PDB file of C-alpha atoms in Angstrom:
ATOM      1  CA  UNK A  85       6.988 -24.491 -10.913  1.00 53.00           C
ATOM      2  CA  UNK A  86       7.176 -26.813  -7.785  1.00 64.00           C
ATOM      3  CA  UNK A  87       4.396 -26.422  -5.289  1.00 74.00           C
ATOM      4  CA  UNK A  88       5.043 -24.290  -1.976  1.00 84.00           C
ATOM      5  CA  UNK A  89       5.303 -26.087   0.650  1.00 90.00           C
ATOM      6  CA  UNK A  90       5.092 -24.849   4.432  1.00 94.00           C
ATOM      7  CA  UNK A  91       6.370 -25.744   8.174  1.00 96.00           C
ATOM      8  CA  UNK A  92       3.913 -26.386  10.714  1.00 96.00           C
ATOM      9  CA  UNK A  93       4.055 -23.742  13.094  1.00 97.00           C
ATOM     10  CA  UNK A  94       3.334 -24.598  16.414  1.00 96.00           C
ATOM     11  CA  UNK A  95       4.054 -23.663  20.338  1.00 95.00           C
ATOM     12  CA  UNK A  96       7.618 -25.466  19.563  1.00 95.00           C
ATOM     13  CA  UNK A  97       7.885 -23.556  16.541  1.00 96.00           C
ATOM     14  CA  UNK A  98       8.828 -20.718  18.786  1.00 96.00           C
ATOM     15  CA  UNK A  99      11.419 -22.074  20.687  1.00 95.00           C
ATOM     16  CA  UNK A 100      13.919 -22.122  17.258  1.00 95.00           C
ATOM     17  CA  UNK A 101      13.387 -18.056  17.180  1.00 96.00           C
ATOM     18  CA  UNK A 102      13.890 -17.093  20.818  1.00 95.00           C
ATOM     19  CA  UNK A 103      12.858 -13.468  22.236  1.00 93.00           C
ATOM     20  CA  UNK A 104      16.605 -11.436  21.987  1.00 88.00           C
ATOM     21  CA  UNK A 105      17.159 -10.892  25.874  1.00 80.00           C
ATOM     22  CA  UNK A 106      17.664  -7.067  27.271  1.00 78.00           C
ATOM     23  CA  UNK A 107      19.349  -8.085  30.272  1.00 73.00           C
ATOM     24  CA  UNK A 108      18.208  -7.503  33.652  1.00 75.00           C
ATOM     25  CA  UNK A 109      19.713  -4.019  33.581  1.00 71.00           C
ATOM     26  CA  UNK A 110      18.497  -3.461  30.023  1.00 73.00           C
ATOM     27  CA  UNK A 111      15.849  -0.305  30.079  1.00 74.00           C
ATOM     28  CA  UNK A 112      12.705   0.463  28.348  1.00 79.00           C
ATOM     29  CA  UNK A 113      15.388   1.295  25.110  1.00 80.00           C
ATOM     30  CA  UNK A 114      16.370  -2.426  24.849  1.00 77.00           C
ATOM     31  CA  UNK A 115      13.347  -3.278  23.804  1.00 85.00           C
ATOM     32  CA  UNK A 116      12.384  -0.798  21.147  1.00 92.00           C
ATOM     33  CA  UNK A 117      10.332   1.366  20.390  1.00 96.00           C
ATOM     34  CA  UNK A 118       7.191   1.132  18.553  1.00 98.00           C
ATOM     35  CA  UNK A 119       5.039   3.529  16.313  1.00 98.00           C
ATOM     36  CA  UNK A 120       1.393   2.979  15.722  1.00 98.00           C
ATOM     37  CA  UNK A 121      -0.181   5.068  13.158  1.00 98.00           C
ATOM     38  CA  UNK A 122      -4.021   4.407  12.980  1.00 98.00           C
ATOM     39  CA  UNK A 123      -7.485   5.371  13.768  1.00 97.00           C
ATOM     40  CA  UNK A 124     -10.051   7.359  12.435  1.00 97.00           C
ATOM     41  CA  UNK A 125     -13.126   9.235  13.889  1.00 95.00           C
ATOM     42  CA  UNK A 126     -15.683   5.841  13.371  1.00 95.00           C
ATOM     43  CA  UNK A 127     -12.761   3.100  14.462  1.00 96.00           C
ATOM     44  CA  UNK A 128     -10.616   4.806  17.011  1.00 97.00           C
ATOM     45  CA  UNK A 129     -10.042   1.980  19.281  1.00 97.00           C
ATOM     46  CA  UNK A 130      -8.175   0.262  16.355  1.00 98.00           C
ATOM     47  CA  UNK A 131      -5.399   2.193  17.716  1.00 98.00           C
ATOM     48  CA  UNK A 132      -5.885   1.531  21.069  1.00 98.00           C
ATOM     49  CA  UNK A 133      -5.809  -1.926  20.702  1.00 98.00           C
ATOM     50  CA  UNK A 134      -2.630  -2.033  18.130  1.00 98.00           C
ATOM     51  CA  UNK A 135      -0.857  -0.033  20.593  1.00 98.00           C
ATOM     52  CA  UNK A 136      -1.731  -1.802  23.813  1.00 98.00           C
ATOM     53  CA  UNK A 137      -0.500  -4.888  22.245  1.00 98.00           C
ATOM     54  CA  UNK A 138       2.508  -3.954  21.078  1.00 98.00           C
ATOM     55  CA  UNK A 139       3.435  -2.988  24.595  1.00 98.00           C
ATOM     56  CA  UNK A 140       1.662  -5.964  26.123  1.00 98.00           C
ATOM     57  CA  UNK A 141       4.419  -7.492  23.647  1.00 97.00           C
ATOM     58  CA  UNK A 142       7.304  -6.230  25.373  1.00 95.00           C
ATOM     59  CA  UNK A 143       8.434  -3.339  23.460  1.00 95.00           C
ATOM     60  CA  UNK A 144       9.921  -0.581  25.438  1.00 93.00           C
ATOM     61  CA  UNK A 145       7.944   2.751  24.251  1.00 95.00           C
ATOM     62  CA  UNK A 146       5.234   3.658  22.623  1.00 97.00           C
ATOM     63  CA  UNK A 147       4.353   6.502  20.052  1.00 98.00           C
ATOM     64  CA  UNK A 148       1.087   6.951  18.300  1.00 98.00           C
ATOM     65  CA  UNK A 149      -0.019   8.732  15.607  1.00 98.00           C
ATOM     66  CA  UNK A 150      -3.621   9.815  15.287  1.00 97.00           C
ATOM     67  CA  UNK A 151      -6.022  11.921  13.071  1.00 97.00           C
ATOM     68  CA  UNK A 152      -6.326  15.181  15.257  1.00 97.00           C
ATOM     69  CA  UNK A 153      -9.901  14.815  16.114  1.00 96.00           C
ATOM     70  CA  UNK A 154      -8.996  11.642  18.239  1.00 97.00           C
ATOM     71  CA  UNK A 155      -5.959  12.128  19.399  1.00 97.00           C
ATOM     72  CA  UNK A 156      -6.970  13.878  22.878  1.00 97.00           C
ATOM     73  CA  UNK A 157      -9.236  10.646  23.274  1.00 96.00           C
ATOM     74  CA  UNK A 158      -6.106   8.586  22.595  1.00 97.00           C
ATOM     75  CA  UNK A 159      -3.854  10.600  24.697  1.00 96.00           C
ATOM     76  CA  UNK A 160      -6.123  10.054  27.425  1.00 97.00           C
ATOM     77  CA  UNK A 161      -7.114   5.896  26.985  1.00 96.00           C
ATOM     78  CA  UNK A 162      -3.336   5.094  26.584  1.00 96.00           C
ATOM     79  CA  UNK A 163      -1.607   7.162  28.903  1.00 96.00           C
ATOM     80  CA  UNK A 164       1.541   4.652  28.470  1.00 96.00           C
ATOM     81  CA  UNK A 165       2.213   6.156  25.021  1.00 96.00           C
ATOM     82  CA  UNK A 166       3.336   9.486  23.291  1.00 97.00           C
ATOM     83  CA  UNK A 167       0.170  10.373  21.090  1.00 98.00           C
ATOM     84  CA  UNK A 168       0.990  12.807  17.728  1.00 98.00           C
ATOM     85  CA  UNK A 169      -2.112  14.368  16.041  1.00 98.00           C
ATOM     86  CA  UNK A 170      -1.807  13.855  12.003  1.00 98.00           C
ATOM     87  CA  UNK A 171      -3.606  16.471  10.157  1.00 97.00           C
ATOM     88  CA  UNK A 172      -6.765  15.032   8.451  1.00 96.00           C
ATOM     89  CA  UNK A 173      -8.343  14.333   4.613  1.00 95.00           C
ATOM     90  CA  UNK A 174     -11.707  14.971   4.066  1.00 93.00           C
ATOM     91  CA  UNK A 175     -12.354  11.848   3.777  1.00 93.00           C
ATOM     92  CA  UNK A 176     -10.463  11.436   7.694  1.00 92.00           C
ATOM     93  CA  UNK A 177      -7.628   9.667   6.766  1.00 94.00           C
ATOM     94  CA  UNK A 178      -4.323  11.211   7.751  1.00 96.00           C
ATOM     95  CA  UNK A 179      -3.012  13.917   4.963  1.00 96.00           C
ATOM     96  CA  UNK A 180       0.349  12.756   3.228  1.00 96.00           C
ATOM     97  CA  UNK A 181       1.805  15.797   4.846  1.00 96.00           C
ATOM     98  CA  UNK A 182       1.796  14.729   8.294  1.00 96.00           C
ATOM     99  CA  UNK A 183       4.644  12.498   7.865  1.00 96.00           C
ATOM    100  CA  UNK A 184       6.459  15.658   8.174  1.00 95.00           C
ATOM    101  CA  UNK A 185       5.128  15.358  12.117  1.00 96.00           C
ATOM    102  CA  UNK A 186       7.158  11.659  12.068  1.00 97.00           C
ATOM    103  CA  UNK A 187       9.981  12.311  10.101  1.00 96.00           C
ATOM    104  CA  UNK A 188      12.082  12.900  13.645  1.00 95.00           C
ATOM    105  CA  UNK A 189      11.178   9.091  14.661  1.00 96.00           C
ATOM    106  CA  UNK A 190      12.848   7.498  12.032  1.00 94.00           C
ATOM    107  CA  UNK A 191      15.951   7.172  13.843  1.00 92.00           C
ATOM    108  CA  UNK A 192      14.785   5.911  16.818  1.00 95.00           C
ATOM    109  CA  UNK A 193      11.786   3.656  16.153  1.00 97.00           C
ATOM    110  CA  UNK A 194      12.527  -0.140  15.592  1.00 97.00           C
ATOM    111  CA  UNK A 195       9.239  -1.185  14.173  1.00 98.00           C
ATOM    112  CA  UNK A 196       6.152   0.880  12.598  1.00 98.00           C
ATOM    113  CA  UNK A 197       2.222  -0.319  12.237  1.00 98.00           C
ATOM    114  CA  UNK A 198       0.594   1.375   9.737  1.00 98.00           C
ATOM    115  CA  UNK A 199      -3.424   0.872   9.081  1.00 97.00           C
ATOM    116  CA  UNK A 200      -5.545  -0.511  11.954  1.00 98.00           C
ATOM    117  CA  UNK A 201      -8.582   1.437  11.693  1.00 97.00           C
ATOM    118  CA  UNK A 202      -7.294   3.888   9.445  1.00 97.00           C
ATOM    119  CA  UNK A 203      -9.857   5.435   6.720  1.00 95.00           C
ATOM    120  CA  UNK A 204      -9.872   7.060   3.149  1.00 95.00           C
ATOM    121  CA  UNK A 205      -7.935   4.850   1.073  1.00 93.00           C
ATOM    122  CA  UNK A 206      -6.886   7.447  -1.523  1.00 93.00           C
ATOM    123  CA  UNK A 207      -5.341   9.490   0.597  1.00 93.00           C
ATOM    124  CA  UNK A 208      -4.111   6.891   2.989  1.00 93.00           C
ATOM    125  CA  UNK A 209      -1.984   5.667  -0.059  1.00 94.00           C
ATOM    126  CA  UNK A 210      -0.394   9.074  -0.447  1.00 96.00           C
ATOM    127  CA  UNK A 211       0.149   9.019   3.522  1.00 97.00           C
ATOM    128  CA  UNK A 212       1.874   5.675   3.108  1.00 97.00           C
ATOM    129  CA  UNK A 213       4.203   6.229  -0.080  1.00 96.00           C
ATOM    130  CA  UNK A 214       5.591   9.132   1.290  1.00 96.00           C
ATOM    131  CA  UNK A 215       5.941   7.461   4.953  1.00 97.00           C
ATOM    132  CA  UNK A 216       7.905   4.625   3.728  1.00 97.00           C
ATOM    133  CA  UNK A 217      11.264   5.840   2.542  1.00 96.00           C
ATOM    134  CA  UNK A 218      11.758   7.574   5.840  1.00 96.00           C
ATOM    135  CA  UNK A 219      11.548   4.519   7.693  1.00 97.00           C
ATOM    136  CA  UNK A 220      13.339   2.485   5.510  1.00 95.00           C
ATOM    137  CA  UNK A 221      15.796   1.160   8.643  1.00 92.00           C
ATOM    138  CA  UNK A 222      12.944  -0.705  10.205  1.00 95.00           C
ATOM    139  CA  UNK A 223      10.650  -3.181  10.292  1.00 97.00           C
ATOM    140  CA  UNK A 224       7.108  -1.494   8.613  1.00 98.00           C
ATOM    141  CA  UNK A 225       4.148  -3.502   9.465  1.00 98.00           C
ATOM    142  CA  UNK A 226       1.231  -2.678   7.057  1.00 98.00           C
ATOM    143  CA  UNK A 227      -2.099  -3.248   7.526  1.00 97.00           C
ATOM    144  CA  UNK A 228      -5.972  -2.669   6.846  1.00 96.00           C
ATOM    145  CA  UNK A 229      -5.946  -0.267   3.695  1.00 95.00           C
ATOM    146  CA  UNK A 230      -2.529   0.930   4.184  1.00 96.00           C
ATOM    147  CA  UNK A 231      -1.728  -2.295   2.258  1.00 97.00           C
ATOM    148  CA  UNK A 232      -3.351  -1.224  -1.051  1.00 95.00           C
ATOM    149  CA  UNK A 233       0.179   0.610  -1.376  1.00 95.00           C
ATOM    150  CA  UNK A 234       1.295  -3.200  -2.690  1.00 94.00           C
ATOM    151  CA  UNK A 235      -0.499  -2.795  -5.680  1.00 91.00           C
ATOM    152  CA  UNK A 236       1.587  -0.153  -7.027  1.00 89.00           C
ATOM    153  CA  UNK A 237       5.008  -1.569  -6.203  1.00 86.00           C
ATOM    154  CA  UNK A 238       7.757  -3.902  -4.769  1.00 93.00           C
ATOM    155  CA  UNK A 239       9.177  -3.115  -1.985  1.00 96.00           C
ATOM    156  CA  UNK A 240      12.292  -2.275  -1.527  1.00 94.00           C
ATOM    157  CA  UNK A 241      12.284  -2.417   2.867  1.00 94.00           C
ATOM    158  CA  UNK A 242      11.668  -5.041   5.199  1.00 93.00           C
ATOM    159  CA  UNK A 243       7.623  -5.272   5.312  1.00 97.00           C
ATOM    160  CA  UNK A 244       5.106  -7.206   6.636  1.00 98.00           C
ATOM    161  CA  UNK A 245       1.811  -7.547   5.133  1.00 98.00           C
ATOM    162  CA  UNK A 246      -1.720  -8.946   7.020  1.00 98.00           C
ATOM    163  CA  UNK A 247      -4.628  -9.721   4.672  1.00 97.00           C
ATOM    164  CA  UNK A 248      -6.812 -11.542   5.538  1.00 96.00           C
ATOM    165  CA  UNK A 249      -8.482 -13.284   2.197  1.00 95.00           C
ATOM    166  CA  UNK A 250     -10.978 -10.651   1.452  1.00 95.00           C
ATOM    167  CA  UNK A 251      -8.433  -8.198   1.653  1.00 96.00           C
ATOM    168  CA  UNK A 252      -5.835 -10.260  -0.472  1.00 97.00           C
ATOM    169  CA  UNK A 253      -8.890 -10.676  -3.047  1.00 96.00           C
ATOM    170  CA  UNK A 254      -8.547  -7.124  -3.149  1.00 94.00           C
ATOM    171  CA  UNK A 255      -5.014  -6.861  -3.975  1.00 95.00           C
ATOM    172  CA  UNK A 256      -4.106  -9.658  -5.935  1.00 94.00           C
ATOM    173  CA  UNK A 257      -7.312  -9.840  -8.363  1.00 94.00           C
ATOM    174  CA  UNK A 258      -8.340 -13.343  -7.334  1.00 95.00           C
ATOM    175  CA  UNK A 259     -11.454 -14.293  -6.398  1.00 96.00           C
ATOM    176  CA  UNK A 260     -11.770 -14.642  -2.438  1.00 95.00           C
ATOM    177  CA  UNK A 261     -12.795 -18.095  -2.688  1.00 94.00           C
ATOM    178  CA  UNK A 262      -9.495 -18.850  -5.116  1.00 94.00           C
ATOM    179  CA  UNK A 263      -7.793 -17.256  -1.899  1.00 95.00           C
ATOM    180  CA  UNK A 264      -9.500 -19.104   0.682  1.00 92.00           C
ATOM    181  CA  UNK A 265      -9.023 -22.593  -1.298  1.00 92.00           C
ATOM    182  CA  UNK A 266      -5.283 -22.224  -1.980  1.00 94.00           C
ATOM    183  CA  UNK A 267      -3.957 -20.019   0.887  1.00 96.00           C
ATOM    184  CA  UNK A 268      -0.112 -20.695   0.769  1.00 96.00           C
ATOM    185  CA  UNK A 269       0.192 -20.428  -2.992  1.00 96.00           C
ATOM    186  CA  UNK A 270      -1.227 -17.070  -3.162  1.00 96.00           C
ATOM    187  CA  UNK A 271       1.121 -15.986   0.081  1.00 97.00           C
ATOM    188  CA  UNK A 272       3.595 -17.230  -1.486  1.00 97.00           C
ATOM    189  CA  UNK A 273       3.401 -15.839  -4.564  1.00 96.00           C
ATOM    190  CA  UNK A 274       2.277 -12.411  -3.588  1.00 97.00           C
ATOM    191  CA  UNK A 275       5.297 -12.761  -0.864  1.00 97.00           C
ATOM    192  CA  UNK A 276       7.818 -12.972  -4.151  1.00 96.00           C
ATOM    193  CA  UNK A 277       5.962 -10.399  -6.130  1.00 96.00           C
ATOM    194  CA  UNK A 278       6.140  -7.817  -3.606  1.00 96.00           C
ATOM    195  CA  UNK A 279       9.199  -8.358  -2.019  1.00 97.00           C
ATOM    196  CA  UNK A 280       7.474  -9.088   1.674  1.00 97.00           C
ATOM    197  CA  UNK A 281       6.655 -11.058   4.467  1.00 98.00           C
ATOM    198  CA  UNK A 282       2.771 -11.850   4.314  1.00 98.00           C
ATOM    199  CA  UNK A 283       0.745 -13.145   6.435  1.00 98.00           C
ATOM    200  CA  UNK A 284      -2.444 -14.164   5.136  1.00 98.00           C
ATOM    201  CA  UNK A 285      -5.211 -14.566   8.034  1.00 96.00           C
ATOM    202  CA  UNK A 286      -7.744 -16.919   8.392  1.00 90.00           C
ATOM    203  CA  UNK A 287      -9.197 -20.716   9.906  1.00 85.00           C
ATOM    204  CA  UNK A 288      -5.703 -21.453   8.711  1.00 93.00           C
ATOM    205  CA  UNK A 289      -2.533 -18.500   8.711  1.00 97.00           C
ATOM    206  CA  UNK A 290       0.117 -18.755   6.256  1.00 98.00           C
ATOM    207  CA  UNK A 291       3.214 -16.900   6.944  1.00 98.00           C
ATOM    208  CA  UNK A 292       5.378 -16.415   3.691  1.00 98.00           C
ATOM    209  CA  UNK A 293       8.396 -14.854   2.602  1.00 97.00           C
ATOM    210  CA  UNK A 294      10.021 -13.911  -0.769  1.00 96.00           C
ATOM    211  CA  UNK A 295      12.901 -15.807  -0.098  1.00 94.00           C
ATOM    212  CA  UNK A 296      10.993 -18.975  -0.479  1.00 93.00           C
ATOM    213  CA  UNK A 297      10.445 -20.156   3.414  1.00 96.00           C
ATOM    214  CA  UNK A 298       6.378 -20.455   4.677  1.00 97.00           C
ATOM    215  CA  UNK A 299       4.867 -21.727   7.739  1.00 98.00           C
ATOM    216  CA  UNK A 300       1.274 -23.063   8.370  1.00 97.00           C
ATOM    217  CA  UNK A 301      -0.684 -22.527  11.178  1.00 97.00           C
ATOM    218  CA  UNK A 302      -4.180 -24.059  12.311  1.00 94.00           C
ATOM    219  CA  UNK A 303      -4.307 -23.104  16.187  1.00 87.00           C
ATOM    220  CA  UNK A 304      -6.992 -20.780  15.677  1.00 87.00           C
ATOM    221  CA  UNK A 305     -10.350 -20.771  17.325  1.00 89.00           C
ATOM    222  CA  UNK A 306     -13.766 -19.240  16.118  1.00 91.00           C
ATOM    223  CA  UNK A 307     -13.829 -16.811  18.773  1.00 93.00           C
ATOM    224  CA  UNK A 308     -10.674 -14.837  17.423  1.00 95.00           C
ATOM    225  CA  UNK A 309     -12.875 -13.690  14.246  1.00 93.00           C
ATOM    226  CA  UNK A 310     -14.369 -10.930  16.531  1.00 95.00           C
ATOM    227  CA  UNK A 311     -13.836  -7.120  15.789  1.00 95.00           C
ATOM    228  CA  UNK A 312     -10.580  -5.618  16.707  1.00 97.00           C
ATOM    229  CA  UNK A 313      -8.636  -8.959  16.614  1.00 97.00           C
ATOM    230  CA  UNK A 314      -6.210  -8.171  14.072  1.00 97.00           C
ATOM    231  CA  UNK A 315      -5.318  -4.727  15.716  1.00 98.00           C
ATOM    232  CA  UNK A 316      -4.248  -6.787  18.772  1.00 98.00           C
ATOM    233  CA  UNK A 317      -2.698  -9.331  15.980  1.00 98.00           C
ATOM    234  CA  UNK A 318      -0.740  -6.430  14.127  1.00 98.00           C
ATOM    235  CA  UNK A 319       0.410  -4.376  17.404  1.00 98.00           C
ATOM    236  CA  UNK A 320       1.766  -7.662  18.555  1.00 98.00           C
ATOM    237  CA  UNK A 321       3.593  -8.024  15.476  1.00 98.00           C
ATOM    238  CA  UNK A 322       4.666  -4.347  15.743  1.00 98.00           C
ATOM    239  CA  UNK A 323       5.925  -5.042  19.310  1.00 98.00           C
ATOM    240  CA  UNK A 324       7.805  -8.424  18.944  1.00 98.00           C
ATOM    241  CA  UNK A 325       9.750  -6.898  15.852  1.00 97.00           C
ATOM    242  CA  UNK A 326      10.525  -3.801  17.923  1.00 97.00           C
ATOM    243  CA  UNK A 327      12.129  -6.793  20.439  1.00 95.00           C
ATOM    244  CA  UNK A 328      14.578  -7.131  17.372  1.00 95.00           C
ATOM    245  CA  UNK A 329      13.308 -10.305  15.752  1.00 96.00           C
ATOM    246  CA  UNK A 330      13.020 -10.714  12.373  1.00 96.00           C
ATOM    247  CA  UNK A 331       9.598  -9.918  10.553  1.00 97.00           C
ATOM    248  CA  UNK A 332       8.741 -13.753   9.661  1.00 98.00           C
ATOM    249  CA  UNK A 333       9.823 -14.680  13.535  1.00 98.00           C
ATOM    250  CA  UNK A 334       7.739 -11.725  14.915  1.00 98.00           C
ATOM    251  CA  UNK A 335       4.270 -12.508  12.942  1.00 98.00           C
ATOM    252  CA  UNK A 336       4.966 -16.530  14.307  1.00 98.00           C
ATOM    253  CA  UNK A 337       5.532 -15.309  17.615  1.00 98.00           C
ATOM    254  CA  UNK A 338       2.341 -12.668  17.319  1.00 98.00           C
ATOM    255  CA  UNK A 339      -0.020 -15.867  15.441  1.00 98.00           C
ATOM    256  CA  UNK A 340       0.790 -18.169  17.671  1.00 98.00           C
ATOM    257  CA  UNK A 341       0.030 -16.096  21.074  1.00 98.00           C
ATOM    258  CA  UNK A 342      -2.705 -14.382  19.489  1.00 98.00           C
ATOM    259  CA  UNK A 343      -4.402 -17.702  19.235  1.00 97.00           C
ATOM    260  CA  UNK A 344      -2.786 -19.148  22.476  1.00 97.00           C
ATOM    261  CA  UNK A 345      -4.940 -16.085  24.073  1.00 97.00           C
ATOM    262  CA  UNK A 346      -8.090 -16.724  22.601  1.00 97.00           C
ATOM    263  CA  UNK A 347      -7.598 -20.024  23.803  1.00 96.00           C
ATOM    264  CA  UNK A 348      -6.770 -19.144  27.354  1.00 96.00           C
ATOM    265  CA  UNK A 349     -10.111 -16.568  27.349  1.00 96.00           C
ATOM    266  CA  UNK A 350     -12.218 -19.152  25.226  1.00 95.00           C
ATOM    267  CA  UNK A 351     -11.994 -21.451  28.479  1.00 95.00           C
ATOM    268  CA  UNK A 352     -12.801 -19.286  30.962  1.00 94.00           C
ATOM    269  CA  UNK A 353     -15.076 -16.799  29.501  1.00 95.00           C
ATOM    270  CA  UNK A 354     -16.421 -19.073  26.720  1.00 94.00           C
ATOM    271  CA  UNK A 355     -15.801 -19.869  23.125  1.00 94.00           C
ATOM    272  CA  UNK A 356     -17.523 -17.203  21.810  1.00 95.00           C
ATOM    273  CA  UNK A 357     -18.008 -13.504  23.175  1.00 95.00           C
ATOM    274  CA  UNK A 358     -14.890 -12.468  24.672  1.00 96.00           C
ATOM    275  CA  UNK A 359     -13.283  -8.849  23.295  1.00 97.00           C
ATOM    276  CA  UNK A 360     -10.804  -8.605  21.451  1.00 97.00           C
ATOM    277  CA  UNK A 361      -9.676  -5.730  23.910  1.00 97.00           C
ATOM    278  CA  UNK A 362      -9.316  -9.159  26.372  1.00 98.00           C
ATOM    279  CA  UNK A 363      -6.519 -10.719  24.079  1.00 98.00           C
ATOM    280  CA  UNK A 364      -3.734  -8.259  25.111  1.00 98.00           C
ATOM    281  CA  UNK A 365      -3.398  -9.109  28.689  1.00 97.00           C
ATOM    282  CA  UNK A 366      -3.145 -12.681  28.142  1.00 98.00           C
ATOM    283  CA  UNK A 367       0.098 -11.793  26.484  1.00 98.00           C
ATOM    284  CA  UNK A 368       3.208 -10.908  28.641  1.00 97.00           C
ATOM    285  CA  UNK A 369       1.959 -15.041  31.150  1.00 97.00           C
ATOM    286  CA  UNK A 370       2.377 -17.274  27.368  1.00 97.00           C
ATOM    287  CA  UNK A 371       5.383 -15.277  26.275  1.00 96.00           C
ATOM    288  CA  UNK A 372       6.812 -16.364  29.720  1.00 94.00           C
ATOM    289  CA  UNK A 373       5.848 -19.502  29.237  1.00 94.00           C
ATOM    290  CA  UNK A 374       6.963 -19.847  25.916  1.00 92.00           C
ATOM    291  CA  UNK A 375      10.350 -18.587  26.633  1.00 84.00           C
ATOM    292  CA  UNK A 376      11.254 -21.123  28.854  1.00 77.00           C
TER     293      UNK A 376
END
C-alpha cells in the first residue's frame, strides 16, 4: 500500500473552506445549535470550556448536558446555555438512560460533543452507544473516553474523533511512541477502519478522513499543552460544524485558531502560563480575520 500523504494546513488553508454566511438578518438558528455533553464531579469545567467555545465559535445556541450533581454549578457559570442534568453511575459518569433526557434534541441540534471531562468509562460507553443512533443526522464530535466506543465498531454517522497519541495508543493497540513517530499513518488508517474523521493531537495535528484526504499541521506552540486545551479545541470543533461545515473543514478551522490563539496570548501574556479558559475569547477577532 502507497504511503499517506497529507496537505499542509495553514492560515490559507482556510480560505478554500469558507464559514457558510447567515446573512445579516439570519438569527441565532442560522448558526446552529450545539450540544455539549460532559463533566463530571472532579473535571466540571471541561464543560464549561467545550461549551464556551463552541459559542465563542459562532454557533447560535447552546445546550448542555451534565451529571446532576454539577449541573446547578453549570447552569449558573454559563448562563448563555440551556443546562440538562443526566442521571449519574456510580462511578459519575452519565447513566445510558439519560439519553432518554436528549432524545427531543435530535431534531434540532446540528452538531454534538460528547466526552470533555466526562468519567467512568464503562458506563460512559453504554451512554454513548445508545446516544448515537439518535443523532445520527448530525455531526457527533467524540472525545476524551467517549471515544473508546471506536473499539467496538465502525461507524456508520458522520464522526469526528480527537486523540491525542496516548489516547490513540489506547485504542488502536500501538505503542504511544509507534503513534508519536508515524502520526498520519496511524490517522489514516484508524480514519478508514472506523469510518471517521480523526484528528490526532499533538507537536504536529493530523487531520484524516476515510475517504483518503489528510492534512498536516505544525502551528502549534508549547503553551497549548496546558489543561483544558482540548475542551476549548473540541467545543470549537462542535461550534464550527454546527456553522454547517463539514467535519474535516470544522476540526481545520478549530486547529488552526486554536493555535492562532495560543499564539496571540503566548505574546502578550507569555509562552507559557496562560489558561486554557483564555483561548476562547481570542476566537470570534481571527475568525474575522480569517474570513476576509
Amino acid at each position: 500500500m502507497a504511503r499517506p500523504r497529507a496537505a499542509a494546513l495553514t492560515e490559507a488553508s482556510l480560505a478554500h473552506w469558507p464559514l457558510p454566511d447567515p446573512g445579516p438578518d439570519g438569527d441565532k438558528e442560522a448558526r446552529g445549535q450545539v450540544l455539549v455533553i460532559a463533566g463530571s464531579a472532579e473535571l466540571p469545567g471541561a464543560a464549561l470550556l467545550a461549551g464556551t467555545a463552541a459559542l465563542r465559535a459562532g454557533a447560535g445556541k447552546l445546550a448542555i448536558a451534565s451529571p446532576a450533581s454539577i449541573a446547578p454549578g453549570l447552569a449558573l457559570a454559563i448562563p448563555e446555555s440551556r443546562v440538562i442534568a443526566l442521571p449519574e453511575t456510580r462511578g459519575g459518569g452519565i447513566a445510558a438512560r439519560g439519553c432518554e433526557a436528549l432524545a427531543p434534541l435530535a431534531e434540532k441540534v446540528a452538531a454534538v460533543v460528547i466526552g470533555p471531562g466526562l468519567r467512568d468509562e464503562r458506563g460512559s460507553m453504554a451512554f454513548v452507544r445508545r446516544l448515537l443512533p439518535l443523532f445520527r443526522g448530525c455531526t457527533v464530535l467524540l472525545d476524551s473516553i467517549a471515544m473508546s466506543v471506536a473499539t467496538q465498531r465502525a461507524f456508520d454517522q458522520p464522526v469526528l474523533l480527537t486523540p491525542h497519541a496516548g489516547e490513540m495508543a489506547h485504542l488502536s493497540g500501538l505503542p504511544k511512541e509507534a503513534v508519536a513517530h508515524d502520526a498520519l499513518a496511524v490517522a489514516c488508517e484508524a480514519a478508514m477502519r472506523w469510518n471517521a474523521c480523526v484528528v490526532l493531537k499533538g507537536a504536529s495535528t493530523v487531520i484524516a478522513t476515510p475517504q483518503h484526504r489528510a492534512w498536516c499541521f505544525k502551528g502549534g506552540s508549547l503553551g497549548l499543552a496546558t489543561s483544558g486545551s482540548g475542551d476549548v479545541l473540541a467545543g470549537l470543533m462542535g461550534g464550527f460544524a454546527a456553522r454547517g461545515l463539514r467535519p474535516e473543514h470544522a476540526a481545520a478551522w478549530a486547529v488552526v485558531v486554536h493555535a492562532k490563539a495560543g499564539k496571540n496570548l503566548g505574546r502578550r501574556v507569555g509562552p507559557l502560563g496562560y489558561l486554557a479558559r483564555e483561548l476562547a475569547a481570542e476566537v470570534p477577532g481571527l475568525i474575522r480575520q480569517f474570513a476576509r
